[in-house]
Amino acid sequence: MGAFSSHNVGIGMALQPLLIMLLTIPSLLRTAVAGNPPFSCGPGATTKAYAFCDSRLPLERRAADLVARLTLAEKVSQLGDEAAGVPRLGVPPYKWWSEGLHGVSFWGHGMHFDGVVSRITSFPQVLLTAASFDDDLWYRIGQAIGTEARALYNLGQAEGLTIWSPNVNIYRDPRWGRGQETPGEDPTTASKYAVAFVKGLQGTSATTLQTSACCKHASAYDLENWNGVVRYNFNAKVTPQDMEDTFNPPFKSCVVEGKATCVMCAYTTINGVPACANSDLITKTFKGEWGLNGYVSSDCDAVALMRDAQRYSPTPEDTVAAALKAGLDLNCGNYTQVHGMAALQRGKMTEQDVDKALKNLFAVRMRLGHFDGDPRNNALYGSLGAKDVCSRAHKDLALEAAQNGIVLLKNDASILPLDRLAVESVAVIGPNADDPAALNGNYFGPPCETTTPRQGLQRYVKDIRFHAGCNSAACDFAATDQAVRIAGSSDYVILFMGLSQKQEQEGLDRTSLLLPGKQQSLITAIAIAAKRPVILVILSGGPVDVTFAKSNPKIGAILWAGYPGQAGGLAIANILFGDHNPSGRLPVTWYPEEFTKVPMTDMRMRADPATGYPGRSYRFYKGKTVYKFGYGLSYSHFSRRLVVSGTSKQTPITNLLSGLTVKPTAKGGASYDVEELGVDGCEQLKFPAMVEVQNHGPLDGKHSVLMFLRWPNVTGGRPVSQLVGFRSQHLKAGEKASLRFDVSPCEHFSTAGEDGRKVIDTESHSLMVDKDESEISL
């Protein structure tokens, strides 16, 4: 709930406007210091006659006009994430850094929870949301976060509307502490998530942004601190092939399809060049090939680290110049503000280099309506306020997201769902059973309300017998005897184990994939003592090696619940008792503990049999798994049948391919450069594929269909298989549906060569849904 509602004790309806005004005053004072106005270009402003205040003019002209009016010192003051105000031009200060990964966040400088609104909707951490394989759900979550951020801004509780989310890095290594923030290991999934979330966050208007989304951290960033190697000085050695078909696709989709207005460059040094000083990446790729209409920001202090940790440039002035000349527009931090003037004075960069960056920055602020007067008068978003934060619809959406993401991994003898009429007592054991912090993940804000698993189960069972079992998720100490006694005296036992932010987070990678401390021995002892097979619920970001539980008949069911957000406890309880049919599928491979022998610093995706390197992700990994990518059970039985109509007959394929450069393949076929085919040629190659799905019961439920492409011959660096797309559909018991997939050979059948160029070959390809395959030949 928000801090204010109509039933607050002693507050009558007539006093609500006064209370809102009083609570808004501290926020307004933040911008009213040093003569700074709360907003630009309002009625009566002395700058109204200037072009930058004229919303009828093109953005480029407005931004250029404002930049031209700034002094050199004023220009440099705009280059950090806390940009100074320019009172003489009516420009208020601005804070670029706000976060909205799975809800408006404490992290950053732009959002405040000290006014009318003190709480926001806290959705599940991203990896769990990704497990729903539902891009409509992802869009609606982005939309809700954008709405709440804009509402805070209208209330004077936000000093910026630039949201540095989503994180669309590929979850390359299961030990990565920030993998929880991402949509998983698959480039197609991450790309679709990026597009849906960004569109939701930024709103539907072609001219005015609800908020500005920033896709981070480009590129090949997925290591925090492993074996003495830290993210600040790690040189990621990445092949053009892996960059093209693994690390860059989500960022490309963010910009090209999602129309994101920001890309954040990572701390990573890529093949010897810091990402934030890489002109090929920033200027040639982001702004050139992809057509970014927005700005590029560094990760926080990444510019300073280019000199202090990476030793890329000899002086601070050289460092600032290298970043801006490469195309960087904004530095998270103040390094460019501190050293920018000296860099100009010493000829390391020019005023034009600064102007180019500022035009991009001010154009985004203008698209947010920051130079159109009072934001509360904005026709699209001005009415948003406290009523739009923690609304019933947003709370319901948080529950829906958690329920649709939770993955049922094991259900021996259909122990689940439980019958609430037959369950008299439940032992609820584990460090994550009644800890609200276990629901959050990282980059969270103050939730509207929180339901822990223990609280969720209390809605179904009166006799709950709780014991934490461990002192924390680290489980350095386990109260095994007490937990065993409680388990042995209860009808059912539900264990809530897993990880916490003390094992995985920004700045912290794991060294083991096993459950921490004494968790495994505690689980095993309780399972032996219990009257019937126990139920194990894992709350974690990253995957865990639970082979012992998978193979133990005394452990009847396993669920992965991620970090499920404010409604997580209710979502888990609803699934355990059958009020929601689980439909989540794993967005990452769950590897065995032996995978930890692979160095995190080895960036290669493809396996190398000659050295025993197993590869990474379902696309290239050649080793044992605990659970595979896309795995997930349901309480119902669903059947799927693949129907393919064949390739497009609008234009003969021979005509499309004639005159193109032909390269022979290893199997005697031919391959063609995708770029040479062009947009029109690729469009004419598209064809539909249908999947007929039926829910055979016994319960109604949602079902996600994942379609893959498989090559009969895995040569030339081809993946073992590649996700083509997914569709999610709710079906009543007995109901059928036909789901359409639009297959694009240029996108889905192409592979990256060693030089990074995408080629499509005429050898056999097979579309695959589960074990049902259809061969496609070009």
Coordinates of N, CA, C and O in Angstrom, one line a residue, residues 201-265:
L201 N 7.9 -0.1 -21.0 CA 8.4 1.0 -20.2 C 8.3 2.3 -20.8 O 8.0 3.3 -20.1
Q202 N 8.6 2.4 -22.1 CA 8.6 3.7 -22.8 C 7.3 4.2 -23.2 O 7.1 5.4 -23.5
G203 N 6.3 3.4 -23.3 CA 4.9 3.8 -23.7 C 4.7 3.7 -25.2 O 5.6 3.4 -25.9
T204 N 3.5 4.1 -25.5 CA 3.1 3.8 -26.9 C 3.1 5.1 -27.8 O 2.9 5.0 -29.0
S205 N 3.4 6.2 -27.2 CA 3.4 7.5 -28.0 C 4.7 7.5 -28.9 O 5.8 7.2 -28.5
A206 N 4.5 8.0 -30.1 CA 5.6 8.1 -31.0 C 6.4 9.4 -30.8 O 7.5 9.5 -31.2
T207 N 5.9 10.3 -30.0 CA 6.6 11.6 -29.7 C 7.0 11.8 -28.3 O 8.0 12.4 -28.0
T208 N 6.2 11.3 -27.3 CA 6.5 11.6 -25.9 C 6.7 10.2 -25.2 O 5.8 9.4 -25.2
L209 N 7.8 10.1 -24.6 CA 8.2 8.9 -23.8 C 7.5 8.9 -22.5 O 7.5 10.0 -21.8
Q210 N 7.0 7.7 -22.0 CA 6.5 7.6 -20.6 C 7.8 7.7 -19.7 O 7.8 8.4 -18.8
T211 N 8.7 6.8 -20.0 CA 10.1 6.9 -19.4 C 11.0 6.5 -20.5 O 10.6 6.0 -21.6
S212 N 12.3 6.6 -20.3 CA 13.3 6.2 -21.2 C 14.0 5.0 -20.7 O 14.4 4.9 -19.6
A213 N 14.0 3.9 -21.6 CA 14.6 2.6 -21.2 C 16.1 2.6 -21.6 O 16.5 3.1 -22.7
C214 N 16.9 1.9 -20.9 CA 18.3 1.7 -21.2 C 18.7 0.3 -21.1 O 18.6 -0.3 -20.0
C215 N 19.2 -0.3 -22.2 CA 19.5 -1.7 -22.2 C 21.0 -1.8 -21.8 O 21.9 -1.2 -22.4
K216 N 21.3 -2.7 -20.9 CA 22.6 -2.8 -20.3 C 23.0 -4.3 -20.2 O 22.1 -5.1 -20.2
H217 N 24.2 -4.6 -20.1 CA 25.5 -3.8 -20.2 C 26.2 -4.3 -21.4 O 26.7 -5.4 -21.4
A218 N 26.3 -3.5 -22.4 CA 26.9 -3.9 -23.7 C 28.4 -3.8 -23.6 O 28.9 -2.8 -23.3
S219 N 29.1 -4.9 -23.9 CA 28.5 -6.2 -24.3 C 29.5 -7.3 -23.7 O 30.5 -6.9 -23.2
A220 N 29.1 -8.6 -23.7 CA 29.9 -9.7 -23.2 C 30.3 -9.4 -21.8 O 31.4 -9.7 -21.4
Y221 N 29.4 -9.0 -21.0 CA 29.6 -8.7 -19.5 C 28.9 -9.8 -18.7 O 27.6 -9.9 -18.8
D222 N 29.6 -10.6 -18.0 CA 29.0 -11.6 -17.2 C 29.9 -12.2 -16.2 O 30.0 -13.4 -16.0
L223 N 30.7 -11.4 -15.5 CA 31.6 -11.8 -14.5 C 31.7 -10.7 -13.5 O 31.9 -9.5 -13.9
E224 N 31.7 -11.1 -12.2 CA 31.8 -10.1 -11.1 C 33.2 -10.2 -10.4 O 34.0 -9.2 -10.5
N225 N 33.4 -11.3 -9.8 CA 34.6 -11.5 -9.0 C 34.8 -13.0 -8.9 O 34.2 -13.6 -8.0
W226 N 35.7 -13.5 -9.7 CA 35.9 -14.9 -9.7 C 37.4 -15.2 -9.7 O 38.2 -14.7 -10.5
N227 N 37.8 -15.9 -8.7 CA 39.2 -16.4 -8.6 C 40.2 -15.3 -8.7 O 41.3 -15.4 -9.3
G228 N 39.9 -14.1 -8.1 CA 40.8 -13.0 -8.1 C 40.6 -12.1 -9.4 O 41.2 -11.0 -9.4
V229 N 39.8 -12.5 -10.3 CA 39.5 -11.7 -11.5 C 38.3 -10.9 -11.3 O 37.2 -11.5 -11.0
V230 N 38.3 -9.5 -11.4 CA 37.1 -8.7 -11.1 C 36.7 -8.0 -12.4 O 37.5 -7.9 -13.3
R231 N 35.4 -7.7 -12.4 CA 34.8 -7.1 -13.6 C 35.5 -5.8 -14.0 O 35.4 -5.5 -15.2
Y232 N 36.1 -5.1 -13.1 CA 36.7 -3.8 -13.4 C 37.9 -3.9 -14.3 O 38.2 -2.9 -15.0
N233 N 38.6 -5.0 -14.3 CA 39.8 -5.1 -15.2 C 39.8 -6.4 -16.0 O 40.9 -6.8 -16.5
F234 N 38.7 -7.0 -16.1 CA 38.6 -8.3 -16.9 C 38.6 -8.0 -18.4 O 37.8 -7.2 -18.9
N235 N 39.6 -8.6 -19.1 CA 39.6 -8.5 -20.5 C 38.9 -9.7 -21.2 O 39.5 -10.8 -21.1
A236 N 37.7 -9.5 -21.6 CA 36.9 -10.6 -22.2 C 37.4 -10.9 -23.7 O 37.3 -10.0 -24.5
K237 N 38.0 -12.0 -23.9 CA 38.4 -12.4 -25.2 C 37.3 -13.1 -25.9 O 37.0 -14.3 -25.7
V238 N 36.7 -12.4 -26.9 CA 35.4 -12.8 -27.5 C 35.6 -12.9 -29.0 O 36.2 -12.0 -29.6
T239 N 35.2 -14.0 -29.6 CA 35.4 -14.2 -31.1 C 34.3 -13.4 -31.8 O 33.2 -13.1 -31.2
P240 N 34.5 -12.9 -33.0 CA 33.4 -12.3 -33.8 C 32.2 -13.1 -33.9 O 31.1 -12.6 -33.9
Q241 N 32.4 -14.4 -34.0 CA 31.3 -15.4 -34.1 C 30.4 -15.3 -32.9 O 29.2 -15.2 -33.0
D242 N 31.0 -15.4 -31.7 CA 30.2 -15.4 -30.4 C 29.6 -14.0 -30.2 O 28.5 -13.9 -29.7
M243 N 30.3 -13.0 -30.6 CA 29.7 -11.6 -30.4 C 28.5 -11.5 -31.3 O 27.5 -10.9 -30.8
E244 N 28.5 -12.0 -32.5 CA 27.4 -11.8 -33.4 C 26.2 -12.6 -33.1 O 25.1 -12.2 -33.2
D245 N 26.4 -13.9 -32.7 CA 25.2 -14.8 -32.5 C 24.9 -15.0 -31.0 O 23.9 -15.7 -30.8
T246 N 25.6 -14.5 -30.1 CA 25.3 -14.7 -28.7 C 25.2 -13.4 -27.9 O 24.1 -13.1 -27.3
F247 N 26.2 -12.6 -27.9 CA 26.3 -11.5 -26.9 C 25.5 -10.2 -27.4 O 24.9 -9.5 -26.6
N248 N 25.6 -10.0 -28.7 CA 25.0 -8.7 -29.2 C 23.5 -8.8 -29.6 O 22.9 -7.7 -29.6
P249 N 22.9 -9.9 -30.0 CA 21.5 -9.9 -30.4 C 20.5 -9.2 -29.5 O 19.7 -8.5 -30.0
P250 N 20.6 -9.4 -28.2 CA 19.6 -8.8 -27.3 C 19.7 -7.2 -27.4 O 18.7 -6.6 -27.4
F251 N 20.9 -6.7 -27.5 CA 21.1 -5.3 -27.6 C 20.6 -4.7 -28.9 O 20.0 -3.7 -29.0
K252 N 20.8 -5.5 -30.0 CA 20.4 -5.1 -31.3 C 18.8 -5.1 -31.3 O 18.2 -4.1 -31.8
S253 N 18.2 -6.1 -30.8 CA 16.7 -6.1 -30.7 C 16.2 -4.9 -29.9 O 15.2 -4.3 -30.2
C254 N 16.9 -4.6 -28.8 CA 16.5 -3.5 -27.9 C 16.4 -2.2 -28.7 O 15.4 -1.5 -28.6
V255 N 17.4 -2.0 -29.5 CA 17.5 -0.7 -30.3 C 16.6 -0.8 -31.5 O 15.8 0.1 -31.8
V256 N 16.8 -1.8 -32.3 CA 16.1 -1.9 -33.7 C 14.6 -2.1 -33.5 O 13.8 -1.4 -34.2
E257 N 14.2 -3.1 -32.7 CA 12.8 -3.4 -32.6 C 12.1 -2.7 -31.4 O 11.0 -2.2 -31.5
G258 N 12.8 -2.6 -30.3 CA 12.2 -2.0 -29.1 C 12.3 -0.5 -29.1 O 11.6 0.1 -28.4
K259 N 13.2 0.1 -29.9 CA 13.4 1.5 -30.0 C 13.8 2.1 -28.7 O 13.5 3.2 -28.3
A260 N 14.7 1.3 -28.0 CA 15.2 1.8 -26.7 C 16.0 3.1 -27.0 O 16.6 3.3 -28.0
T261 N 15.9 4.0 -26.0 CA 16.6 5.3 -26.1 C 17.9 5.4 -25.4 O 18.5 6.5 -25.3
C262 N 18.4 4.3 -25.0 CA 19.7 4.3 -24.3 C 20.3 2.9 -24.4 O 19.6 1.9 -24.3
V263 N 21.6 2.8 -24.5 CA 22.4 1.6 -24.3 C 23.5 2.0 -23.4 O 24.1 3.0 -23.5
M264 N 23.7 1.1 -22.4 CA 24.8 1.3 -21.4 C 26.0 0.4 -21.8 O 25.8 -0.8 -22.0
C265 N 27.2 1.0 -21.9 CA 28.4 0.2 -22.1 C 28.9 -0.4 -20.8 O 28.8 0.3 -19.8

